Amino acid sequence: MAKVLVVTSGKGGVGKTTSTAALGAALAQMGEKVVVVDFDVGLRNLDLVLGAERRVVFDFINVVQGIANLSQALIRDKRLENLWLLPASQTRDKDALTDEGVGKIIAELRTKFDWIICDSPAGIERGAMLAMRFADEAVVVTNPEVSSVRDSDRIIGMLDSRTVKAEQGEQVQKHLLITRYDTGRAARGEMLSIGDVTDILATPMLGIIPESQDVLRASNVGMPVTLNDATSAPARAYTDAARRLMGATIPVLVPAARKGLMNRLLGRRAA
Amino acid sequence: MGAVVRPKPKSIRLRGRSYVAFVFFPVVPIIDWLDEIDVTLNQSPGFFAGKPMVLDLSAVDLSQNAIGQLVASLEQRGLRILGIEGVGAERLSANLPPLLTGGRNAVVSNSEPKKPPPKKAASLLIDTQVRSGQSVVFPEGDITIVGSVSSGAEIVAGGSIHVYGTLRGRAMAGINGNLTARIYCQKVEAELLAIDGYYRTAEQIDATSYAGPIQVWLQGEVVEISPLS
């Protein structure tokens, strides 16, 4: 049974695209057949994070308009044979997306894949609404700071009212993914605590991804962080999150601040 | 010429009218059947009072004499028979109630005064969290929210507002001039508290001094906040 998962946040720059690529790669590594769909028409990034930017010929909009068929637009990942990308168009804007067009493509993808992961653009306009429209589940990506939390709250409200599932009286299952969690700043009280965030958002936790240079490093070489260095802290956190999506019960641990001089020196060097 | 002008005789005006009548179905032995009637009458003496009653004799085969006795014994119990059906006309003597035909079954409803349809409750229940950007407006009465109200959300009620969670957004109670409306919440971190147009903004709410449940009410023109405990 195919699942449509939207990765959304409201606010920009919190890590939606990184999380989409990392979760998609982790699920594919577990043997699931996964397609990641870029909904950020005009500002596409997912192809870069997956290292597929030179391989884009046809895109989402071409398929919506009937210029290409779906199999021509899908790009298979070179490292993971279970991972596919449906890229967004870079030359168009979000007005090119239509409700029926998106619905048709999602329905077709449902017949071919186990997971359809939709990378939502920031904002609450057309692109973001269409990315969540047909979702069964949602990963709400939040940074532990007030503006991100409030935007996520707004998006959760929309997941409960503007999706097809909500209109049918059902519920989109929501997961909270906290990214860029900085243990040092958390220890100094410069960030919202995990408790504050879950208190405000009241949504089950999927995982806490620590702030790490590994994430940026992986993006720069066009690798999902879970593939680039599977032993790094963020990679392990994303892999656990993917397992939780598959139904495993793994307790969510709050990353602890590093203690001790040696660790701190090593931590500084790594950072 | 003594012509007398007589007033033209008026034709008799008749109107048809139908009534719902109780129909008795006596069964043999008649003695036992009468006992059952007595039991009913003992339990509620007024049950048949003032209601038209018809005797349906189709289930029994009684002589003219027996019919007369049956009607008499019913009358002894205060039950007056309006008519008889289900029997040949030759069996009824002139002093018995007339023969009725063409009766149709009717649904007998309780004659107790009907209760007016239940009034729509002047209260709105929301059993989820109210998220940022959402607005709940209910000018007809109270709003109860089982969950928190997020920052950037808005609750507007004609009556009181009850929040079983943390109130972080804006709450406006008594918008239609209801000075007695109040706001209750488990924890206050509100952006705005208003009752009938009198309000307090976040700066005028010292949220740190209220750890637990609070209520907000109007005293004169001042919005008061006090802990609920």
Coordinates of C-alpha atoms in Angstrom, one line a residue:
Chain A
M1 CA 0.0 0.0 0.0
A2 CA 1.7 3.2 -1.2
K3 CA 2.0 6.0 1.2
V4 CA 2.1 9.7 0.3
L5 CA 4.3 11.6 2.7
V6 CA 4.7 15.4 2.6
V7 CA 7.7 17.0 4.1
T8 CA 6.6 20.5 5.1
S9 CA 7.3 23.3 7.5
G10 CA 5.8 26.7 6.5
K11 CA 9.1 28.4 7.2
G12 CA 12.0 28.3 4.7
G13 CA 15.5 27.1 5.3
V14 CA 14.6 24.7 8.2
G15 CA 15.7 21.6 6.3
K16 CA 12.8 20.2 4.3
T17 CA 14.8 19.3 1.2
T18 CA 17.7 17.8 3.3
S19 CA 15.2 15.8 5.3
T20 CA 13.3 14.7 2.2
A21 CA 16.6 13.4 0.6
A22 CA 17.8 11.8 3.8
L23 CA 14.6 10.1 4.7
G24 CA 14.1 9.0 1.1
A25 CA 17.5 7.5 0.9
A26 CA 17.2 5.8 4.3
L27 CA 13.8 4.2 3.4
A28 CA 15.3 3.1 0.0
Q29 CA 18.2 1.5 1.9
M30 CA 15.7 -0.5 3.9
G31 CA 14.4 -2.0 0.6
E32 CA 11.4 0.3 0.1
K33 CA 10.7 1.6 -3.4
V34 CA 10.8 5.4 -2.9
V35 CA 10.2 8.4 -5.2
V36 CA 11.0 11.9 -3.9
V37 CA 8.9 14.6 -5.6
D38 CA 10.1 18.2 -5.8
F39 CA 7.2 20.6 -5.5
D40 CA 9.3 23.7 -5.3
V41 CA 8.6 24.7 -8.9
G42 CA 10.9 27.5 -10.0
L43 CA 13.3 27.1 -7.0
R44 CA 14.2 23.4 -7.2
N45 CA 16.9 22.1 -5.0
L46 CA 16.1 18.4 -4.4
D47 CA 18.0 17.4 -7.6
L48 CA 21.1 19.2 -6.3
V49 CA 21.0 17.4 -2.9
L50 CA 20.6 14.1 -4.7
G51 CA 23.4 14.9 -7.1
A52 CA 21.1 14.5 -10.1
E53 CA 21.0 18.1 -11.4
R54 CA 22.7 17.2 -14.7
R55 CA 20.4 14.4 -15.4
V56 CA 17.1 16.3 -15.5
V57 CA 15.5 16.3 -18.9
F58 CA 11.8 16.3 -18.3
D59 CA 10.1 17.5 -15.2
F60 CA 6.9 17.5 -13.2
I61 CA 5.3 20.2 -15.2
N62 CA 6.1 18.5 -18.5
V63 CA 4.2 15.4 -17.2
V64 CA 1.3 17.5 -16.0
Q65 CA 1.0 19.1 -19.4
G66 CA 1.4 15.8 -21.2
I67 CA 4.6 16.7 -23.0
A68 CA 6.4 13.8 -21.4
N69 CA 5.2 10.6 -19.7
L70 CA 6.0 9.8 -16.1
S71 CA 8.7 7.2 -16.9
Q72 CA 10.6 9.7 -19.0
A73 CA 10.7 12.3 -16.1
L74 CA 11.6 9.9 -13.3
I75 CA 15.3 9.8 -12.5
R76 CA 16.7 6.7 -10.9
D77 CA 19.4 7.4 -8.3
K78 CA 22.8 6.0 -9.3
R79 CA 23.7 4.7 -5.8
L80 CA 20.4 3.4 -4.6
E81 CA 18.4 1.5 -7.2
N82 CA 15.2 1.8 -5.1
L83 CA 15.4 5.6 -5.0
W84 CA 13.8 7.8 -7.7
L85 CA 13.4 11.5 -8.2
L86 CA 10.7 13.4 -9.9
P87 CA 12.2 16.9 -10.4
A88 CA 10.4 20.2 -10.4
S89 CA 10.6 22.6 -13.3
Q90 CA 13.1 25.4 -12.8
T91 CA 11.8 27.6 -15.6
R92 CA 8.2 27.8 -14.5
D93 CA 6.4 28.9 -11.4
K94 CA 3.9 27.4 -9.0
D95 CA 0.9 28.6 -11.1
A96 CA 1.8 25.8 -13.6
L97 CA 0.6 23.3 -11.0
T98 CA -3.0 22.3 -11.0
D99 CA -5.1 20.3 -8.6
E100 CA -6.1 17.7 -11.2
G101 CA -2.6 17.5 -12.7
V102 CA -1.0 16.8 -9.3
G103 CA -3.7 14.4 -8.3
K104 CA -3.2 12.4 -11.6
I105 CA 0.5 12.1 -11.1
I106 CA 0.3 11.2 -7.4
A107 CA -2.3 8.5 -8.3
E108 CA 0.0 7.1 -11.0
L109 CA 3.0 7.1 -8.6
R110 CA 0.9 5.3 -6.0
T111 CA 0.8 2.3 -8.4
K112 CA 4.5 2.2 -8.8
F113 CA 6.1 3.0 -5.4
D114 CA 5.9 2.2 -1.7
W115 CA 6.6 5.8 -0.6
I116 CA 5.9 9.0 -2.4
I117 CA 7.7 11.7 -0.5
C118 CA 6.7 15.2 -1.5
D119 CA 9.2 18.0 -0.8
S120 CA 7.0 21.0 -0.1
P121 CA 8.1 24.6 -0.9
A122 CA 8.1 27.1 2.0
G123 CA 5.1 29.3 2.6
I124 CA 1.4 28.5 2.7
E125 CA 0.6 29.3 -0.9
R126 CA -0.3 27.2 -3.9
G127 CA 2.9 25.1 -4.1
A128 CA 2.8 24.2 -0.4
M129 CA -1.0 23.5 -0.5
L130 CA -0.6 21.2 -3.5
A131 CA 2.3 19.4 -2.0
M132 CA 0.2 18.5 1.1
R133 CA -3.1 18.1 -0.8
F134 CA -3.0 14.3 -1.4
A135 CA -0.8 13.3 1.6
D136 CA -1.5 10.4 3.9
E137 CA 1.2 11.4 6.3
A138 CA 3.2 14.5 7.0
V139 CA 6.6 15.2 8.4
V140 CA 6.6 18.7 9.9
V141 CA 10.2 20.0 10.0
T142 CA 10.8 22.5 12.8
N143 CA 13.8 24.3 14.1
P144 CA 13.7 24.9 17.9
E145 CA 13.0 28.6 17.6
V146 CA 9.8 30.6 17.9
S147 CA 9.2 31.7 14.3
S148 CA 9.7 28.1 13.0
V149 CA 7.5 26.7 15.7
R150 CA 4.7 29.1 14.9
D151 CA 4.9 28.5 11.2
S152 CA 4.8 24.7 11.8
D153 CA 1.8 25.2 14.0
R154 CA 0.1 27.1 11.1
I155 CA 1.0 24.3 8.7
I156 CA -0.4 21.6 11.1
G157 CA -3.7 23.5 11.1
M158 CA -3.7 23.4 7.3
L159 CA -2.9 19.7 7.3
D160 CA -6.0 19.3 9.4
S161 CA -8.2 21.3 7.1
R162 CA -6.9 21.7 3.5
T163 CA -5.9 18.1 2.6
V164 CA -8.1 15.6 0.7
K165 CA -8.0 13.4 3.8
A166 CA -9.2 16.2 6.1
E167 CA -12.0 17.0 3.7
Q168 CA -13.1 13.3 3.8
G169 CA -13.2 13.6 7.6
E170 CA -10.0 11.6 8.1
Q171 CA -6.7 12.8 9.5
V172 CA -3.4 13.1 8.0
Q173 CA -1.0 11.4 10.3
K174 CA 1.5 14.0 11.5
H175 CA 5.1 13.6 12.7
L176 CA 7.3 16.2 14.2
L177 CA 10.9 16.3 13.0
I178 CA 13.1 18.8 14.9
T179 CA 16.2 19.7 12.9
R180 CA 19.3 21.8 13.5
Y181 CA 19.1 21.0 17.2
D182 CA 22.3 22.6 18.7
T183 CA 23.2 20.9 21.9
G184 CA 25.5 23.7 22.9
R185 CA 23.0 26.4 22.4
A186 CA 20.3 24.3 24.0
A187 CA 22.5 23.9 27.1
R188 CA 23.0 27.6 27.3
G189 CA 19.2 28.1 27.0
E190 CA 19.5 30.0 23.7
M191 CA 17.0 27.8 22.0
L192 CA 13.6 26.6 22.7
S193 CA 13.7 23.3 24.6
I194 CA 12.3 20.1 23.0
G195 CA 9.7 20.2 25.8
D196 CA 8.6 23.7 24.7
V197 CA 8.3 22.7 21.1
T198 CA 6.3 19.5 21.7
D199 CA 4.2 21.4 24.2
I200 CA 3.2 24.0 21.6
L201 CA 2.9 21.7 18.7
A202 CA 1.4 18.7 20.5
T203 CA 2.4 16.3 17.7
P204 CA 4.2 12.9 18.0
M205 CA 8.0 13.2 17.6
L206 CA 9.6 11.5 14.7
G207 CA 13.2 12.5 15.5
I208 CA 15.6 15.1 16.6
I209 CA 18.4 15.9 14.1
P210 CA 21.4 17.5 15.6
E211 CA 23.0 20.6 14.0
S212 CA 26.1 19.3 12.2
Q213 CA 28.5 20.3 9.5
D214 CA 28.0 16.8 8.1
V215 CA 24.6 17.9 6.7
L216 CA 26.1 20.8 4.7
R217 CA 29.1 18.7 3.6
A218 CA 26.8 16.0 2.2
S219 CA 24.6 18.6 0.4
N220 CA 27.6 20.1 -1.2
V221 CA 28.7 16.8 -2.8
G222 CA 25.2 15.9 -3.8
M223 CA 24.6 13.1 -1.4
P224 CA 21.8 12.5 1.0
V225 CA 23.3 12.8 4.5
T226 CA 22.3 9.2 5.3
L227 CA 24.4 8.0 2.3
N228 CA 27.4 10.3 2.7
D229 CA 28.5 9.2 6.1
A230 CA 26.1 6.7 7.6
T231 CA 27.8 6.8 11.0
S232 CA 27.5 10.6 11.5
A233 CA 25.1 11.8 14.2
P234 CA 22.6 13.4 11.8
A235 CA 22.7 10.3 9.5
R236 CA 21.9 8.0 12.5
A237 CA 19.1 10.3 13.6
Y238 CA 17.6 10.3 10.1
T239 CA 17.9 6.5 9.8
D240 CA 16.1 6.1 13.2
A241 CA 13.4 8.5 12.0
A242 CA 12.9 6.5 8.8
R243 CA 12.6 3.3 10.9
R244 CA 9.9 5.0 13.0
L245 CA 8.1 5.9 9.8
M246 CA 8.2 2.2 9.0
G247 CA 6.5 1.6 12.3
A248 CA 9.4 0.7 14.6
T249 CA 9.2 1.9 18.1
I250 CA 12.6 3.5 18.9
P251 CA 12.7 6.0 21.8
V252 CA 13.5 9.5 20.7
L253 CA 16.6 10.7 22.6
V254 CA 17.4 14.3 23.1
P255 CA 21.0 14.8 21.9
A256 CA 23.1 15.5 25.0
A257 CA 25.6 18.4 25.1
R258 CA 29.2 17.2 24.9
K259 CA 31.0 17.4 28.1
G260 CA 34.7 17.4 29.0
L261 CA 37.5 19.4 27.6
M262 CA 38.8 16.8 25.1
N263 CA 35.3 16.2 23.7
R264 CA 34.7 19.9 23.4
L265 CA 38.0 20.4 21.6
L266 CA 37.2 17.6 19.2
G267 CA 33.7 18.9 18.8
R268 CA 35.0 22.4 18.0
R269 CA 37.3 20.9 15.4
A270 CA 34.6 18.9 13.7
A271 CA 32.4 21.9 13.6
Chain B
M1 CA -104.3 39.9 -0.5
G2 CA -103.0 38.3 2.5
A3 CA -100.0 36.8 1.0
V4 CA -97.6 35.6 3.6
V5 CA -94.0 35.6 2.8
R6 CA -92.4 32.7 4.5
P7 CA -88.8 32.7 5.0
K8 CA -87.2 30.2 2.8
P9 CA -86.4 27.2 4.8
K10 CA -82.7 27.0 5.3
S11 CA -81.1 23.7 4.4
I12 CA -79.5 21.8 7.2
R13 CA -75.8 22.3 7.2
L14 CA -73.8 19.2 7.9
R15 CA -70.1 18.8 8.3
G16 CA -68.0 15.7 8.2
R17 CA -65.5 15.4 11.0
S18 CA -63.3 12.5 12.0
Y19 CA -62.1 11.6 15.5
V20 CA -59.6 9.1 16.8
A21 CA -61.4 6.6 19.0
F22 CA -60.1 3.8 21.1
V23 CA -61.3 0.4 19.9
F24 CA -61.9 -2.4 22.4
F25 CA -61.5 -6.0 21.0
P26 CA -63.2 -8.2 23.5
V27 CA -62.1 -11.9 23.5
V28 CA -63.6 -14.9 25.1
P29 CA -63.9 -15.5 28.0
I30 CA -65.4 -12.1 28.4
I31 CA -65.1 -12.3 32.2
D32 CA -61.3 -12.5 32.0
W33 CA -61.2 -9.8 29.4
L34 CA -63.2 -7.5 31.7
D35 CA -60.7 -8.3 34.5
E36 CA -57.9 -7.1 32.3
I37 CA -59.7 -3.8 31.8
D38 CA -60.1 -3.5 35.6
V39 CA -56.4 -4.0 36.1
T40 CA -55.7 -1.2 33.6
L41 CA -58.3 1.0 35.3
N42 CA -56.8 0.4 38.7
Q43 CA -53.3 1.3 37.5
S44 CA -54.4 4.5 35.8
P45 CA -58.0 5.4 36.6
G46 CA -58.1 8.3 34.1
F47 CA -56.7 6.3 31.2
F48 CA -60.0 6.2 29.2
A49 CA -61.6 9.2 30.7
G50 CA -63.2 11.5 28.1
K51 CA -62.1 9.4 25.2
P52 CA -64.5 8.1 22.5
M53 CA -64.6 4.3 22.5
V54 CA -65.7 1.8 20.0
L55 CA -66.4 -1.9 20.5
D56 CA -65.2 -4.3 17.9
L57 CA -67.0 -7.6 18.2
S58 CA -65.4 -9.4 15.2
A59 CA -63.4 -11.7 17.5
V60 CA -66.4 -12.9 19.4
D61 CA -69.9 -14.3 18.6
L62 CA -72.3 -12.7 21.0
S63 CA -76.1 -12.7 21.0
Q64 CA -78.1 -9.4 21.1
N65 CA -78.6 -10.0 24.8
A66 CA -75.0 -10.6 25.5
I67 CA -73.9 -7.5 23.7
G68 CA -76.3 -5.5 25.8
Q69 CA -74.8 -7.0 29.0
L70 CA -71.3 -6.2 27.8
V71 CA -72.1 -2.6 27.0
A72 CA -73.8 -2.3 30.4
S73 CA -70.8 -3.8 32.3
L74 CA -68.5 -1.4 30.5
E75 CA -70.7 1.5 31.4
Q76 CA -70.6 0.4 35.0
R77 CA -66.8 1.0 34.8
G78 CA -67.4 4.5 33.4
L79 CA -66.6 3.5 29.8
R80 CA -69.1 4.9 27.4
I81 CA -69.3 3.2 24.1
L82 CA -69.7 5.4 21.0
G83 CA -70.4 2.7 18.5
I84 CA -70.1 -1.0 17.7
E85 CA -68.5 -2.6 14.7
G86 CA -67.7 -6.1 13.5
V87 CA -71.2 -7.4 14.0
G88 CA -74.4 -7.7 11.9
A89 CA -76.9 -4.9 12.2
E90 CA -79.7 -7.3 13.2
R91 CA -77.9 -8.1 16.5
L92 CA -78.1 -4.5 17.7
S93 CA -81.3 -3.3 19.4
A94 CA -82.3 0.3 19.3
N95 CA -81.0 1.0 22.8
L96 CA -77.5 -0.1 21.9
P97 CA -74.9 2.2 20.4
P98 CA -75.1 2.4 16.6
L99 CA -73.2 0.2 14.1
L100 CA -70.0 1.8 12.7
T101 CA -68.2 0.8 9.5
G102 CA -65.3 2.1 7.5
G103 CA -63.0 2.7 10.5
R104 CA -59.3 3.2 9.6
N105 CA -56.4 2.5 12.0
A106 CA -54.7 5.5 13.3
V107 CA -51.5 6.0 15.2
V108 CA -52.6 7.0 18.7
S109 CA -50.2 9.5 20.1
N110 CA -49.9 10.4 23.7
S111 CA -52.1 13.2 24.5
E112 CA -49.5 14.7 26.9
P113 CA -48.4 18.1 25.8
K114 CA -45.5 17.7 23.5
K115 CA -42.2 19.0 24.7
P116 CA -40.9 21.8 22.5
P117 CA -38.0 20.7 20.3
P118 CA -34.8 20.9 22.3
K119 CA -33.2 24.2 21.9
K120 CA -29.8 24.2 20.2
A121 CA -27.2 24.4 22.9
A122 CA -25.6 27.8 23.1
S123 CA -22.2 26.2 23.4
L124 CA -19.5 25.1 21.0
L125 CA -17.1 22.3 21.8
I126 CA -13.7 22.0 20.0
D127 CA -11.8 19.0 21.1
T128 CA -8.6 19.6 19.2
Q129 CA -5.8 22.2 19.6
V130 CA -6.6 25.5 17.9
R131 CA -3.5 26.2 15.7
S132 CA -1.9 29.4 14.7
G133 CA -3.9 31.3 12.1
Q134 CA -7.1 29.5 12.9
S135 CA -10.1 31.5 14.1
V136 CA -13.0 30.2 16.1
V137 CA -16.0 32.5 16.2
F138 CA -19.2 31.7 18.0
P139 CA -21.4 34.7 18.8
E140 CA -24.3 32.6 20.0
G141 CA -22.7 31.5 23.3
D142 CA -19.8 29.8 25.1
I143 CA -16.8 28.1 23.5
T144 CA -15.1 25.1 25.2
I145 CA -11.7 24.0 23.8
V146 CA -10.2 20.8 25.0
G147 CA -6.6 21.5 24.0
S148 CA -4.3 24.5 23.7
V149 CA -4.8 27.7 21.7
S150 CA -1.7 28.5 19.8
S151 CA 0.0 31.8 19.4
G152 CA -1.6 33.6 16.4
A153 CA -5.0 31.8 16.9
E154 CA -8.1 33.7 17.8
I155 CA -11.2 32.7 19.8
V156 CA -14.3 34.9 19.7
A157 CA -17.3 34.1 21.8
G158 CA -20.6 35.7 22.6
G159 CA -20.4 34.0 26.0
S160 CA -17.6 32.7 28.0
I161 CA -14.4 30.9 26.8
H162 CA -13.1 27.8 28.5
V163 CA -9.7 26.5 27.5
Y164 CA -8.5 23.2 28.9
G165 CA -4.9 23.8 27.9
T166 CA -2.6 26.7 27.5
L167 CA -4.1 29.9 26.1
R168 CA -1.3 31.5 23.9
G169 CA -3.4 33.3 21.3
R170 CA -6.2 35.9 21.5
A171 CA -9.4 35.3 23.4
M172 CA -12.4 37.6 23.1
A173 CA -15.4 36.8 25.3
G174 CA -18.8 38.5 25.6
I175 CA -18.6 40.2 22.2
N176 CA -22.3 41.0 22.1
G177 CA -22.3 43.1 25.2
N178 CA -22.2 40.3 27.7
L179 CA -20.4 41.9 30.7
T180 CA -20.7 38.7 32.8
A181 CA -18.8 36.5 30.3
R182 CA -15.5 35.1 31.5
I183 CA -12.4 33.5 30.2
Y184 CA -11.0 30.4 31.9
C185 CA -7.8 28.6 31.0
Q186 CA -5.4 26.1 32.5
K187 CA -2.4 28.3 31.8
V188 CA -2.2 31.8 30.5
E189 CA 0.4 33.0 27.9
A190 CA -2.2 35.0 26.0
E191 CA -1.6 37.7 23.4
L192 CA -4.8 39.4 24.2
L193 CA -7.7 38.9 26.7
A194 CA -10.9 40.8 26.0
I195 CA -14.4 40.9 27.5
D196 CA -17.0 42.9 25.8
G197 CA -14.4 45.2 24.2
Y198 CA -12.4 45.8 27.4
Y199 CA -9.0 44.2 26.9
R200 CA -5.6 43.5 28.2
T201 CA -2.6 43.0 25.9
A202 CA 0.3 40.6 26.5
E203 CA 2.3 43.4 28.2
Q204 CA -0.5 44.0 30.7
I205 CA -0.7 40.3 31.5
D206 CA 2.0 39.2 33.9
A207 CA 2.0 35.6 32.8
T208 CA 4.8 34.7 35.1
S209 CA 2.7 35.3 38.2
Y210 CA 0.0 32.8 37.1
A211 CA 1.4 29.3 37.1
G212 CA -1.8 27.4 37.1
P213 CA -5.4 27.8 36.0
I214 CA -6.8 31.4 35.9
Q215 CA -10.0 33.2 35.2
V216 CA -10.6 36.5 33.6
W217 CA -13.6 38.7 34.4
L218 CA -14.7 42.2 34.1
Q219 CA -15.0 44.5 37.1
G220 CA -16.4 47.7 36.0
E221 CA -14.2 48.6 33.1
V222 CA -11.2 46.7 34.3
V223 CA -10.3 43.3 33.1
E224 CA -9.3 41.3 36.1
I225 CA -7.2 38.1 36.2
S226 CA -7.1 35.8 39.2
P227 CA -5.9 32.3 39.9
L228 CA -8.5 29.6 40.0
S229 CA -7.8 27.7 43.1

